[in-house]
Structures are given as structure tokens and as C-alpha cells.
Coordinates of C-alpha atoms in Angstrom, one line a residue:
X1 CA 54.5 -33.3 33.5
X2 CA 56.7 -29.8 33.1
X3 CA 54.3 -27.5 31.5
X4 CA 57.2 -25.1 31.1
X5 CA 59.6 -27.5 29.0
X6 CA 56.1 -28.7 26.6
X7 CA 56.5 -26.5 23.5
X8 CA 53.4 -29.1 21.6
X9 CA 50.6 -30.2 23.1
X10 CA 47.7 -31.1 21.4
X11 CA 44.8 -32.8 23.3
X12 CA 41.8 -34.4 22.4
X13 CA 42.1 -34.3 18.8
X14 CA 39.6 -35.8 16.5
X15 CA 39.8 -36.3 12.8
X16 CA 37.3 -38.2 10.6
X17 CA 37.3 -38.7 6.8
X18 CA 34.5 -40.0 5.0
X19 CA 33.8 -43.6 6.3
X20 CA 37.0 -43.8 9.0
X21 CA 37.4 -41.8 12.3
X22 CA 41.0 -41.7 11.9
X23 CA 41.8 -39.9 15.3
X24 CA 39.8 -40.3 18.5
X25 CA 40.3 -38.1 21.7
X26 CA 44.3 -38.6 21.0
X27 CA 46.8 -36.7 23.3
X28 CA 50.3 -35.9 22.2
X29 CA 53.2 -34.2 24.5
X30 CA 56.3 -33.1 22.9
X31 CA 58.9 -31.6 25.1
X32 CA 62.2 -29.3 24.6
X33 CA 65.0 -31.1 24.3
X34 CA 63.8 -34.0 23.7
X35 CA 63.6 -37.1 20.8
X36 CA 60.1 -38.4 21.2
X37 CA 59.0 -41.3 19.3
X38 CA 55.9 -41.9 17.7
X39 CA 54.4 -45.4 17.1
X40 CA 52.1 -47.6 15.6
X41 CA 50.8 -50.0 13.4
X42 CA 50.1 -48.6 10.0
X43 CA 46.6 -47.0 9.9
X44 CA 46.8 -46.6 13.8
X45 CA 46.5 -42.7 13.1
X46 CA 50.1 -41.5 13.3
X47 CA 50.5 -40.0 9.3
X48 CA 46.8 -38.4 10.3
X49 CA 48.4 -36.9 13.9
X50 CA 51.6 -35.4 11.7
X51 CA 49.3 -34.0 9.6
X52 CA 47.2 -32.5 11.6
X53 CA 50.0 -30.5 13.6
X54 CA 51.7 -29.5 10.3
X55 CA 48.5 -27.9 8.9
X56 CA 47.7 -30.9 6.0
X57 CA 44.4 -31.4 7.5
X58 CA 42.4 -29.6 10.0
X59 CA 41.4 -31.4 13.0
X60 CA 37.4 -31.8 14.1
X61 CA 37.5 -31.3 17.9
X62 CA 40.3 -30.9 20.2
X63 CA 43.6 -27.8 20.9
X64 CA 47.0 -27.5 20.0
X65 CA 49.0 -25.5 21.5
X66 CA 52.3 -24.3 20.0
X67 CA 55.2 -22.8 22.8
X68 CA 52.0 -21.9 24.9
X69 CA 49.9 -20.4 22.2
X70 CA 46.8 -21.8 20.1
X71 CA 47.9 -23.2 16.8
X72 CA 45.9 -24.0 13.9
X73 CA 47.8 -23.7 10.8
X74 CA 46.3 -23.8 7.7
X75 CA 49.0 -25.3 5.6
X76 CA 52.7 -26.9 5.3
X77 CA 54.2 -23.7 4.9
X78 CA 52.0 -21.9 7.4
X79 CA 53.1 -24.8 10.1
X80 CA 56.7 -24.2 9.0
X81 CA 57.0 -20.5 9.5
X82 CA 55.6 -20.9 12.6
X83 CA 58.5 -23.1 13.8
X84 CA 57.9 -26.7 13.0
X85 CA 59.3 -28.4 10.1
X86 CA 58.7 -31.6 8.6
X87 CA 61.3 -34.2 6.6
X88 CA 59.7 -37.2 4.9
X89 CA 61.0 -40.7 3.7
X90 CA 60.6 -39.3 0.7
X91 CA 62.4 -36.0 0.5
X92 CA 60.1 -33.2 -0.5
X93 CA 62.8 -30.9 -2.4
X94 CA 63.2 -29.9 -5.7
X95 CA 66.3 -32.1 -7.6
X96 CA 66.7 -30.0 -10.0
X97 CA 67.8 -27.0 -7.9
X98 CA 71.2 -27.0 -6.0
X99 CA 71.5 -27.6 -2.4
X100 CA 71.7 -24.1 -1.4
X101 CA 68.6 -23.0 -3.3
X102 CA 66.9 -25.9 -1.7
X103 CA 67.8 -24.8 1.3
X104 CA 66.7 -21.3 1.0
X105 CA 64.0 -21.4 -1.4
X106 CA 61.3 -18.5 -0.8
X107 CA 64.5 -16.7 1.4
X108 CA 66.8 -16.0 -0.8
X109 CA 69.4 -13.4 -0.2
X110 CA 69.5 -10.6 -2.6
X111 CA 71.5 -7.3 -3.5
X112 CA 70.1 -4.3 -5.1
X113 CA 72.0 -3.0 -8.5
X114 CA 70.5 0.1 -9.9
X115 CA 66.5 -0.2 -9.7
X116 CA 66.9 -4.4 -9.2
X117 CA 67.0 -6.6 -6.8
X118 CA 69.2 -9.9 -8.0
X119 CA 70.4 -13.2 -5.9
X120 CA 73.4 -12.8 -3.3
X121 CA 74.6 -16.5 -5.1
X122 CA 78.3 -15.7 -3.3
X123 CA 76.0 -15.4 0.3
X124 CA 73.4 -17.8 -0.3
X125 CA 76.0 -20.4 -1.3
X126 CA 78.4 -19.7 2.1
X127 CA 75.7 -19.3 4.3
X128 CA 74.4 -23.1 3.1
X129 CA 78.2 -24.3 3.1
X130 CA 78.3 -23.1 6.6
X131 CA 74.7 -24.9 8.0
X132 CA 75.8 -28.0 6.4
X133 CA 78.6 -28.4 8.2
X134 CA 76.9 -27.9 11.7
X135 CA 76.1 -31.4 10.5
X136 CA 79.6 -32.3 9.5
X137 CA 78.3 -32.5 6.2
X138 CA 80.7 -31.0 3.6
X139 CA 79.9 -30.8 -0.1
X140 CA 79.6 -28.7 -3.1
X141 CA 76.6 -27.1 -2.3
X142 CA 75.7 -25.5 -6.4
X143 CA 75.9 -28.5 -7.5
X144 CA 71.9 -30.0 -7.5
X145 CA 70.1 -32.1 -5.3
X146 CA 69.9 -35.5 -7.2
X147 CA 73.8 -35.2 -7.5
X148 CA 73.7 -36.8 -3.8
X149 CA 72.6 -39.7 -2.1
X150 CA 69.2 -39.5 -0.2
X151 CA 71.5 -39.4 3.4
X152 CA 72.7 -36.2 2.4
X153 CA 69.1 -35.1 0.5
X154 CA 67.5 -35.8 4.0
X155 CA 70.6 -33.9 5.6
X156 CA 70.1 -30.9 3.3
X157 CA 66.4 -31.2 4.8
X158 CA 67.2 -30.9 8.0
X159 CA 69.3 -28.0 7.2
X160 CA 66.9 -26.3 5.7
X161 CA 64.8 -26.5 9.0
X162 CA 67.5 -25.2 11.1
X163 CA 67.9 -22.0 8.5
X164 CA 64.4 -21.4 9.6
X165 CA 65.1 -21.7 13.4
X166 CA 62.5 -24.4 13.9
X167 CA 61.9 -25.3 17.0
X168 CA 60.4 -28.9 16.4
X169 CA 61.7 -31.0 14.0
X170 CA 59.7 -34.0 12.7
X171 CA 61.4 -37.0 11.2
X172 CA 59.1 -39.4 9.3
X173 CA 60.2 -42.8 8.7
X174 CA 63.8 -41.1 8.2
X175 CA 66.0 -44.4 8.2
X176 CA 63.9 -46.5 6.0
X177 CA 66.5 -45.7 2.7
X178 CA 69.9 -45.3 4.4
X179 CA 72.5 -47.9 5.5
X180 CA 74.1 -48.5 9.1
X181 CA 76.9 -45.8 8.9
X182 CA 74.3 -43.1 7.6
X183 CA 71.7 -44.4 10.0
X184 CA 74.3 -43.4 13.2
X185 CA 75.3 -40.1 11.4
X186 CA 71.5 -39.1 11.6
X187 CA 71.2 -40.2 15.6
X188 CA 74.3 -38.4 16.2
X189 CA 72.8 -34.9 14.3
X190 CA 69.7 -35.6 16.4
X191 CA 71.2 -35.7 19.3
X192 CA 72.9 -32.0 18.8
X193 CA 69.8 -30.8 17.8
X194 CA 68.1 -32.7 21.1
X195 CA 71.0 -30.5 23.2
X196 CA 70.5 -27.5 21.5
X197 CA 66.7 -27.4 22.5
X198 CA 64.7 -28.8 20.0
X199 CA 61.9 -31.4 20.4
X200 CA 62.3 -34.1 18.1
X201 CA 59.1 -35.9 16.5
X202 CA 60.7 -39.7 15.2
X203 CA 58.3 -41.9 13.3
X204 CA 59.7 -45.3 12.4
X205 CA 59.0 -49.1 12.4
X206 CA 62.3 -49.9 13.7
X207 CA 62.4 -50.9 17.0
X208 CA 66.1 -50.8 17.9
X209 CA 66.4 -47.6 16.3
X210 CA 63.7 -46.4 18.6
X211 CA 65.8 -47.9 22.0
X212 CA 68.8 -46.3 20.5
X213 CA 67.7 -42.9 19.6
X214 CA 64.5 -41.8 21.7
X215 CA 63.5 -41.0 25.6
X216 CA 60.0 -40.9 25.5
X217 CA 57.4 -43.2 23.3
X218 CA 53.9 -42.5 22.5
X219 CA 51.9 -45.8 20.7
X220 CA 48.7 -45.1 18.8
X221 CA 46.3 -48.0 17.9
X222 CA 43.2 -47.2 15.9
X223 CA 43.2 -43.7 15.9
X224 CA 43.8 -44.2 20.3
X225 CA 45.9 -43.4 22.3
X226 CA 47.3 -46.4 24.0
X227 CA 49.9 -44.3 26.0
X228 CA 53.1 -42.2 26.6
X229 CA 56.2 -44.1 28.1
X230 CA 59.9 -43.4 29.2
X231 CA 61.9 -45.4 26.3
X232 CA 64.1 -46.5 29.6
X233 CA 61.1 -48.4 31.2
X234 CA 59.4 -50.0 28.3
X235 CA 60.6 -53.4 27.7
X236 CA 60.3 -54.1 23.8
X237 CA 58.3 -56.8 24.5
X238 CA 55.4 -54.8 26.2
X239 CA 56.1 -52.0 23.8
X240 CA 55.2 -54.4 20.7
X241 CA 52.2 -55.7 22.7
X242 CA 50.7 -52.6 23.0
X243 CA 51.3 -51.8 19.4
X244 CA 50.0 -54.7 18.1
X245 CA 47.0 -55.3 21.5
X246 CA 48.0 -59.1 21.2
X247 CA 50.4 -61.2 23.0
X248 CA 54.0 -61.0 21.8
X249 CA 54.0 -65.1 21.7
X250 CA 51.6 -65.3 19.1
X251 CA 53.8 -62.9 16.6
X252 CA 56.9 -64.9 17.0
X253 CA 55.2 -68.5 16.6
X254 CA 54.4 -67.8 13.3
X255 CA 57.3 -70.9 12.1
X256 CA 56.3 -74.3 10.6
X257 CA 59.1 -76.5 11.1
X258 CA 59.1 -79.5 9.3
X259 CA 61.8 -82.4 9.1
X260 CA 64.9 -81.1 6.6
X261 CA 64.8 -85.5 6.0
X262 CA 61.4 -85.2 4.6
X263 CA 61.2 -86.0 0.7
X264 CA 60.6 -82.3 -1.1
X265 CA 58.5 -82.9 -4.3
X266 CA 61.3 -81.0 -6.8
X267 CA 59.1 -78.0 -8.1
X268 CA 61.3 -75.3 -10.3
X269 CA 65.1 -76.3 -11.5
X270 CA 67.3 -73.1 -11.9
X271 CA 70.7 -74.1 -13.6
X272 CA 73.1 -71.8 -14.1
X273 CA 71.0 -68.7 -15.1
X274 CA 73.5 -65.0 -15.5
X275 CA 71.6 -61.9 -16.5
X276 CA 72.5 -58.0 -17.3
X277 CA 72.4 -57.4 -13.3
X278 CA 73.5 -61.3 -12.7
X279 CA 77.2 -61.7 -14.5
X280 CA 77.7 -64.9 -12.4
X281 CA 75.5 -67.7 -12.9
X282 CA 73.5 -69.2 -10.2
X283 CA 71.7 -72.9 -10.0
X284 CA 68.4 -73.1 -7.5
X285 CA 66.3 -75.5 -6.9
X286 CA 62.9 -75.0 -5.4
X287 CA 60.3 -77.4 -4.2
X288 CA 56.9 -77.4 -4.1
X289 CA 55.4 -76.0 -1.2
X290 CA 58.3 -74.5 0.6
X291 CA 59.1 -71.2 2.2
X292 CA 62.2 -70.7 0.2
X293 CA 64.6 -67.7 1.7
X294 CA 67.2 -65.7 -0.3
X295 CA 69.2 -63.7 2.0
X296 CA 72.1 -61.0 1.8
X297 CA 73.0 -58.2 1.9
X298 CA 72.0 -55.2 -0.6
X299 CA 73.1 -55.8 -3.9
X300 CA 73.8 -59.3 -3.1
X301 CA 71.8 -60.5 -6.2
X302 CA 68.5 -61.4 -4.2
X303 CA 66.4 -58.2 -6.1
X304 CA 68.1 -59.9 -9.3
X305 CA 67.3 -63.0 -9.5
X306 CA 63.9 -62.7 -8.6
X307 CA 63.1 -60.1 -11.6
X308 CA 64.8 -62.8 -14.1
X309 CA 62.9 -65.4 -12.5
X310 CA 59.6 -63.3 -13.1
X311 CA 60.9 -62.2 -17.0
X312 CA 61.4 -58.6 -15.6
X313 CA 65.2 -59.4 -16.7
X314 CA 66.0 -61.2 -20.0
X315 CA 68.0 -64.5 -19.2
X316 CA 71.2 -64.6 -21.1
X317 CA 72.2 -68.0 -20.5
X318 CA 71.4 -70.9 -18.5
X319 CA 67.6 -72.6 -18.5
X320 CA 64.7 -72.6 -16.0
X321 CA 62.3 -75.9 -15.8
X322 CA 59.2 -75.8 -14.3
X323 CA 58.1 -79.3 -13.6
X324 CA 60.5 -80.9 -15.6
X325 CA 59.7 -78.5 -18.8
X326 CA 61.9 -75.8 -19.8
X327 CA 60.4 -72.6 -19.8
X328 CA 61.6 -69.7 -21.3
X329 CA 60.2 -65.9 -19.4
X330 CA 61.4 -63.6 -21.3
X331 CA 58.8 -60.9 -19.9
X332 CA 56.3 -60.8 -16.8
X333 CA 53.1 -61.9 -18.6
X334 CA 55.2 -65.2 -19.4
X335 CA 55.7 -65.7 -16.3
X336 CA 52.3 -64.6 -15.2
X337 CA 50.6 -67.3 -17.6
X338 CA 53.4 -70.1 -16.0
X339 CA 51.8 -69.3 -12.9
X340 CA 54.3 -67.1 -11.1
X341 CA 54.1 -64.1 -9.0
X342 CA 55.7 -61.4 -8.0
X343 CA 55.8 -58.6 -5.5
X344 CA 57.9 -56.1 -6.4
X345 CA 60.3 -54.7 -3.1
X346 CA 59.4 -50.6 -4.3
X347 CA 55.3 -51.2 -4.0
X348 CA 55.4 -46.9 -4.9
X349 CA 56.8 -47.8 -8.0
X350 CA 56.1 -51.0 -9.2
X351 CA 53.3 -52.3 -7.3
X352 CA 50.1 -50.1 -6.1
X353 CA 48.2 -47.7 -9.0
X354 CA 47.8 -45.2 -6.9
X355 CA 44.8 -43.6 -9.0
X356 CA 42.7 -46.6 -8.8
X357 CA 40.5 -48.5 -6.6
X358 CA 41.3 -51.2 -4.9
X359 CA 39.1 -53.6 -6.7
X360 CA 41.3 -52.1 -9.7
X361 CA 44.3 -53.2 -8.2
X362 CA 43.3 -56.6 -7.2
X363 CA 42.3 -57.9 -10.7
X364 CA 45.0 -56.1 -12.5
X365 CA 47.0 -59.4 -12.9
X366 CA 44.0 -61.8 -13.2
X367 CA 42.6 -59.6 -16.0
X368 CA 46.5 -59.5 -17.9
X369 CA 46.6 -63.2 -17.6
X370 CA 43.2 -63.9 -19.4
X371 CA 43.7 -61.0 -21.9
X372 CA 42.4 -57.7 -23.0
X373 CA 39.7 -59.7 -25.2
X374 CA 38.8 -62.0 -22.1
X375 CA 37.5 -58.8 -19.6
X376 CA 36.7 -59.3 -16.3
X377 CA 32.8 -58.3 -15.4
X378 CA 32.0 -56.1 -12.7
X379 CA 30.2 -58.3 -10.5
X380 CA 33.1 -61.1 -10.5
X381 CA 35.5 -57.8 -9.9
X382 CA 33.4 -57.3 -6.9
X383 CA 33.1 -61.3 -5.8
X384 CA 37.2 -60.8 -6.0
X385 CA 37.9 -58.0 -4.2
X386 CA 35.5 -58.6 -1.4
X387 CA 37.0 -62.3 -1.0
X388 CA 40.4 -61.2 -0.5
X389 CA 39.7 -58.1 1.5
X390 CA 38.1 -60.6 3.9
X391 CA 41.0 -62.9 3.6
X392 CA 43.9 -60.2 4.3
X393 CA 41.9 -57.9 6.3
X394 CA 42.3 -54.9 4.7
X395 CA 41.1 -51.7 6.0
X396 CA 38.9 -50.1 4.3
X397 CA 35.7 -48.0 3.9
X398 CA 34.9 -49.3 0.6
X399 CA 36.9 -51.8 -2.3
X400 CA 36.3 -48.6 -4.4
X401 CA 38.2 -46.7 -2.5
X402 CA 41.2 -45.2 -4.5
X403 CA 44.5 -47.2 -3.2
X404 CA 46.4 -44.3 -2.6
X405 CA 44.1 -43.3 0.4
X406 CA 45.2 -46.7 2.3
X407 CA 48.0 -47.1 5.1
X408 CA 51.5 -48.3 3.6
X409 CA 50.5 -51.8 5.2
X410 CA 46.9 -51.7 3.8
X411 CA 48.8 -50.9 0.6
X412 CA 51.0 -53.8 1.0
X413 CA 47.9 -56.8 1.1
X414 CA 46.5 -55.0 -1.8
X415 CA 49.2 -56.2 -3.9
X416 CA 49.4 -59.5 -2.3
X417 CA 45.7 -60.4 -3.0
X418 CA 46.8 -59.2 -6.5
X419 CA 48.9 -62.2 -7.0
X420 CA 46.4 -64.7 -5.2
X421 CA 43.8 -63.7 -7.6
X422 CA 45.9 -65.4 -10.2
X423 CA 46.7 -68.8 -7.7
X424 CA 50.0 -68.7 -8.3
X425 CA 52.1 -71.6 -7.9
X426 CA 55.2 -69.8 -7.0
X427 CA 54.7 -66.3 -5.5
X428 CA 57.4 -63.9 -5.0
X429 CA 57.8 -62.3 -2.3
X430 CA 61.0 -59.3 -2.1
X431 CA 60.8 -57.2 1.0
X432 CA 56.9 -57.9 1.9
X433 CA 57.0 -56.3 5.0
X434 CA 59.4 -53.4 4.5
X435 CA 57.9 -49.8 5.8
X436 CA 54.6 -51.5 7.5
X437 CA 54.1 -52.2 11.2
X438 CA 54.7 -55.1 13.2
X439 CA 51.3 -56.3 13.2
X440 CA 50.8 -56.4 9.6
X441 CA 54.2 -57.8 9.8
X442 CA 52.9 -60.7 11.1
X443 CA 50.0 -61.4 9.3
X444 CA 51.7 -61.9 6.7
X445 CA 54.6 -64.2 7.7
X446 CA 51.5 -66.4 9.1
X447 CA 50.0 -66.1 5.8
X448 CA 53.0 -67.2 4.0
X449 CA 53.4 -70.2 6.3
X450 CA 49.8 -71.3 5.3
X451 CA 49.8 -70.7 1.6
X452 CA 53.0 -72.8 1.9
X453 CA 51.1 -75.9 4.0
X454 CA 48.2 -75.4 1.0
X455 CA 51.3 -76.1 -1.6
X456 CA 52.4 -72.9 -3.3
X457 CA 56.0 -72.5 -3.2
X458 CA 57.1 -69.0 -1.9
X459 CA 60.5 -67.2 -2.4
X460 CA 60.9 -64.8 0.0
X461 CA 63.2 -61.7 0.7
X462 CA 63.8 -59.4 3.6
X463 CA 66.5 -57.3 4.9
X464 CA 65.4 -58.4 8.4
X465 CA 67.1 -61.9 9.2
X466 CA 64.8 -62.3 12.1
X467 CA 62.2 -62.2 9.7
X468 CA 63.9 -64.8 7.7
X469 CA 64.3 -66.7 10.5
X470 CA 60.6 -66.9 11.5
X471 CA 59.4 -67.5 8.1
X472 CA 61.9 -70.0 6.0
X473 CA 61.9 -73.9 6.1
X474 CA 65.5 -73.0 3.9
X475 CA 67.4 -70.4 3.2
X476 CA 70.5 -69.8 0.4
X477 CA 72.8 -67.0 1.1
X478 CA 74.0 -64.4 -1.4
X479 CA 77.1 -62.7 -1.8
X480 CA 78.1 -60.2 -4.3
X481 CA 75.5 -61.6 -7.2
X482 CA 77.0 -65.5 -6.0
X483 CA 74.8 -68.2 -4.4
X484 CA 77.5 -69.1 -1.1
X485 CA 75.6 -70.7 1.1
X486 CA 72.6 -72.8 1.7
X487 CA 70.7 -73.7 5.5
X488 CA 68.4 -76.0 6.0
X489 CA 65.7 -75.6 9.1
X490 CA 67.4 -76.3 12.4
X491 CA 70.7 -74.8 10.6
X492 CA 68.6 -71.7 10.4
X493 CA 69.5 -69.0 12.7
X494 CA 71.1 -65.4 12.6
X495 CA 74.4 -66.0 13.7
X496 CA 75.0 -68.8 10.8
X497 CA 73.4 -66.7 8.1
X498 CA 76.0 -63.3 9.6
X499 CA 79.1 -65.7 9.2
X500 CA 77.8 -66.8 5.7
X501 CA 77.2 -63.7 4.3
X502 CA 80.4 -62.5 6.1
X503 CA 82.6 -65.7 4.7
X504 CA 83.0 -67.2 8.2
X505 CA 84.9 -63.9 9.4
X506 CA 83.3 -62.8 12.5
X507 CA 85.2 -61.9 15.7
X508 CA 83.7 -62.2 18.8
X509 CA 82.4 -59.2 20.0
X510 CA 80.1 -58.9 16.4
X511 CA 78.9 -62.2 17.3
X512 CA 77.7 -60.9 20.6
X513 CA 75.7 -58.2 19.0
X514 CA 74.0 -60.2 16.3

């Protein structure tokens, strides 16, 4: 290793918190110059490792060193005025400010008139004008933050960092909320910062992103360091083997195929159902005890029709029978009582309560379907949340632990046993493995696959076709809020879903890259 081109090292750091040793003996190596990813599962340790070297928590044991110099910072802001800067999945800024003040909040430019000192707005605003476009990013920078997409929030981040000449830059989970054109506008402002000097921290759970983007890869697993590796001699298959510390072959084998021929007993009839976000109407049927897919692209309708399915959207025409019955779910806990549930795709926002325990959060649906007057007891809480912590392995010190405390993908069964507590007959499923590693990843697609062979009929969602692929015994396609296309299992594969979504127009070289 080039000790002169290191500007972080920290070695042997430990971190504990009460009941988990989050970090043990881990070494991290972050050159000049260079885009250096850091992976995991979640709850390997890399959030803890982040915040560690940005001065969230302080580290037991071990030394950093910071361009050659001890460095123990004792907060965010201390981290950041010593040169390293931090932007988030979710953008830390303030919306209600503009984009220069974002940018230069705590710096501001100022002029003195008579005995005061008041803003420089006319330099603040052209020195921000004049950062942003270093990134090629040109807007009206007084105009505030939630005026703008979160591309150009996470842009206005970055620029903040290089108006504080940071010399390490650490993107966490970065790509996670932006589409394919603003995905290559970030890799292309990394890869000027990369030749201007900088050392590049990029966290993420996509792989491809990490073979496009990155030259070196360091892979935590259980607060351990598994290892550092050049990104050019670390096939993806070894690379997700060492995440995950089993064999690749038993993530992919996850798919139950059964005979398309075989006789479906007909479970839930959906016929011609429109909504406030579903103008056109759309006829379903699902059986009992299928993996039932419902792919597209965003905003193809998949998000809406499960939310008028579960009552979170009123159903403005059309009907719904459930076993032959019409059922009308005008509102969740109807569908709730009818035995349906549903995992929301924005878990932040719809699914986890961050300020209660897990036990909490597992019997929150139970308790709404038997009623405020019909209350749970303690110790049948406790028989609950102890069965399906066993079940989905979660990680934890304790079912009281507050939820909030958990990895995303900890998070993420949480919510899942939530909606097996109630034995659903049809569960929900819209972007279950969005934001969590590829181990968790496959628990759950396994764990799909069984509760499927047990009989519960499962609609699921993801953005990741692959995914689909692996997990659906039949998939419909849908295009701008329209139902265009329906495969059955050996129909199932990437390519046909593409042209579907697509309309059949693919040329030849897309094909190849699919």
C-alpha cells in the first residue's frame, strides 16, 4: 500500500452499544483519488464505520488517522471542518432555505454598512451559481431547496462540500431515489471529483453501480472485516459470496416452478377496478397460493393498485370478490379484517414506528384487527414477537428494543412479521427488498416461495426484474396505469418482461445489455 496517497486510515476500530459489538478490529484504507466502495449486508457495521469517522459516535479501541494526523472528531460539523463531508440518501438540508443559503449556511458572505454587518445575497448567490455548475448543474439558485428534485438536492449537497474544500467525500446509499439518466450524471461528477484528488467513500446495495463507478471494494460482515479488493479483480459472484459468507447457488435457487397447466384454485377476482391514481380500469385475477408479480416501470400503476386493493385508495368503479363474494375495502382495516396485507414500498413512512419497540410493531396490525376493546396482553405480545423474531431472524438485542435502532433490513422483517401475525391470506408485498442487502434479499424471496407452498397468495413488486424473475410463478406487466401484458412461468424472463413494458420495441444492442 502507498502510505503517501492514504489520506483515511483507520485501523482496528471497535464500537459496541449496549448488547451488540457493532465493529470488531475493522480496518478501512481510503486513498486520493480514488472511488472506494464500501459493502455489506445491513447490520454488517458499515452505517457504524461512517459514523465513526464523521464524529456521530466515538469509537472504543483503535486510530484514525486523517491526511497523516490523529483524528477524533467529536461531531458532524467538527468532521466536516476538518475536511470530510457526508451526503445521505436522505438529504440533510434545510427545504425551506434556498439553494445558496444551503450551501453556505454558517459561511455566509457579509458586508459591513455603518456599525452592521448584513448578507452579501448578490455574492453568496454568484458564488453558489458558479459551484453548481462545476457540476453542470444550472438553476435558480434563491429559489428553495424543495423546489427541486432530490438529484439536484443531493447535487446542491455535494456542492456544499466542495465550498468547503473537502477532501473526502462520502456518498451514502446516494442512487437509491434517482432514475438511470440522474444515476450517470452522479458517476460522471464523481469521477471529476476522483481526478481532482478527492477520495470517494460510496455505500450502496447496487452491484452494477459498484462495477461501474468504484476501483477498490472493502466488504464488512458482522462488524468484520472480510477484506479490501481491486473492483477489476473481484468477480460479482465472489464479491456477493463474501457479503453474504454463503454460496452464491443457494441465493439464486430460491424459484418454485410449478407447471403453468396445473389447475389454480381462483382466489381474488379484480374486474375492471379505476381509482383517483388508476383512471384506467384494470381486471386481475389471483389464485390461491401463487407468487403473483406486477411489474413496470415507475408510475406504471403497480404502487396504485396495490393501495386500492388494500382500501388505502377508494375504488371508484369496478368490484373486487374475494372467494366468490364481493367485497367492498374502502379503508385498510377493511381490508385488514378480509385478511389482506400490506407492506407499504416507503417502510420510513408508512411502515416502521420508529419510537416503539419491536414487539410494538409486530402486533400493531393484529391488535387493529381485534379492536381497541379486544387488547392484546403482554405475555401473548411477548409469545408473538419472540415467534417471529425466530422465524425471520431478526437481529436484535432485545424485542423491546426501539425499531429505529435496527439495520434498514432488520427494519424490513419487522414489518413483515407485522402482517404474519394477522395470517393473511393475501399479503402484499411492494418493493420488499428495496435499500437492504443481498442476504436479507434472499431470505425473503425464500420466504415468499414458502408462505406461497403453505397457500397464501402473495402480490409482489420490485423495481429489480431479476428479482421478479426469481420469485414469480406469473407476472402481469404494467404500462402507464394499463395491465399490457401477462407471463406465465417458463415465459418468465427479463428480456420478455423489457419488450413488454417497452411495447415489443427493442433494438438489438438494448437487448444485449438487458
Amino acid at each position: 500500500m502507498d502510505e503517501d496517497n492514504v489520506i483515511l486510515k483507520a485501523e482496528n476500530i471497535h464500537k459496541s452499544f449496549p448488547g451488540v459489538y457493532a465493529l470488531s478490529g475493522v480496518n478501512f484504507y481510503l486513498r486520493k483519488g480514488e472511488i472506494h466502495a464500501l459493502l455489506g449486508e445491513n447490520g454488517a457495521g458499515k452505517s457504524t464505520l461512517i459514523k465513526v469517522i464523521t464524529g456521530v459516535h466515538p469509537f472504543n479501541k483503535g486510530q484514525i488517522l486523517f491526511d497523516k494526523e490523529d483524528f477524533n472528531p467529536k461531531s458532524p460539523q467538527n468532521a466536516q471542518d476538518m475536511g470530510i463531508s457526508t451526503v445521505y440518501q436522505e438529504v440533510n438540508l434545510c427545504p425551506n432555505l434556498s439553494i445558496a443559503e444551503n450551501i453556505f449556511i454558517g459561511r455566509m458572505s457579509s458586508k459591513k454598512k455603518l456599525f452592521f454587518n448584513f448578507v452579501n445575497w448578490k455574492e453568496m448567490n454568484k458564488n453558489a451559481t458558479e459551484l453548481l455548475k462545476q457540476l453542470d448543474v444550472d438553476i435558480d439558485v434563491t429559489k428553495t431547496l424543495d423546489n427541486y428534485s432530490v438529484a439536484i438536492q443531493q447535487m446542491v449537497a455535494i456542492a456544499r462540500s466542495i465550498s468547503i474544500s473537502a477532501k473526502v467525500l462520502i456518498l451514502d446509499e446516494p442512487t437509491s431515489s434517482l432514475n438511470q439518466m440522474e444515476v450517470k450524471k452522479l458517476f460522471k461528477i464523481m469521477n471529476k471529483l476522483k481526478a481532482q484528488g478527492m477520495g470517494i467513500i460510496f455505500v450502496t446495495h447496487f452491484l452494477d453501480q459498484v462495477y461501474e463507478v468504484s476501483d477498490r471494494i472493502t466488504v464488512l460482515r458482522n462488524g468484520k472485516l472480510v477484506g479490501e479488493y481491486k473492483t477489476s479483480e473481484l468477480k460479482k459472484i465472489d464479491l456477493i459470496g463474501k457479503m453474504i459468507g454463503k454460496e452464491y447457488e443457494g441465493f439464486i435457487a430460491t424459484k418454485n416452478i410449478k407447471d403453468k397447466e396445473d389447475k389454480k384454485d381462483l382466489f381474488i377476482e379484480v374486474n375492471g377496478i379505476t381509482s383517483i391514481e388508476l383512471p384506467n380500469e384494470i381486471s386481475l385475477l389471483i389464485n390461491k397460493g401463487e407468487v403473483l408479480g406486477l411489474s413496470g416501470l415507475l408510475g406504471s400503476g403497480r404502487t396504485e393498485l396495490s393501495k386500492a386493493l388494500f382500501g388505502v385508495d377508494k375504488i371508484d368503479s369496478g368490484e373486487i370478490k374475494k372467494g366468490g363474494e364481493l367485497k367492498r375495502l374502502n379503508k385498510p382495516i377493511d381490508a385488514i379484517r378480509d385478511g389482506i396485507g400490506y407492506c407499504s414500498e416507503d417502510r420510513k413512512a408508512y411502515g416502521i414506528v420508529g419510537d416503539l419497540s419491536i414487539r410494538s410493531n409486530i402486533i400493531l396490525a393484529l391488535q387493529a384487527k381485534k379492536g381497541m376493546f379486544n387488547f392484546i396482553d403482554y405475555k401473548e405480545q411477548e409469545k408473538i414477537a419472540d415467534k417471529y423474531i425466530d422465524l425471520l431472524k431478526i437481529k436484535t438485542p432485545s424485542k423491546d428494543q426501539l425499531i429505529k435502532n435496527l439495520s434498514g433490513g432488520n427494519q424490513q422483517k419487522v414489518i413483515l412479521a407485522r402482517w404474519l401475525a394477522i395470517n393473511p391470506e393475501l399479503l402484499i408485498l411492494d418493493e420488499p427488498t428495496r435499500g437492504i442487502d443481498i442476504g436479507t434479499k434472499a431470505e425473503i424471496q425464500k420466504l415468499v416461495i414458502k408462505l406461497s407452498e403453505e397457500g397464501m397468495s402473495i402480490i409482489f413488486i420490485s423495481s429489480e426484474i431479476d428479482e421478479m424473475v426469481r420469485s414469480c410463478s406469473r407476472i402481469v406487466v404494467l404500462h402507464e396505469k394499463k395491465l399490457v401484458g401477462e407471463l406465465f412461468e417458463d415465459e418468465i424472463n427479463e428480456n420478455t418482461i423489457m419488450k413488454i413494458i417497452a411495447g415489443g420495441v427493442l433494438d438489438e444492442n438494448t437487448q444485449k445489455d438487458i
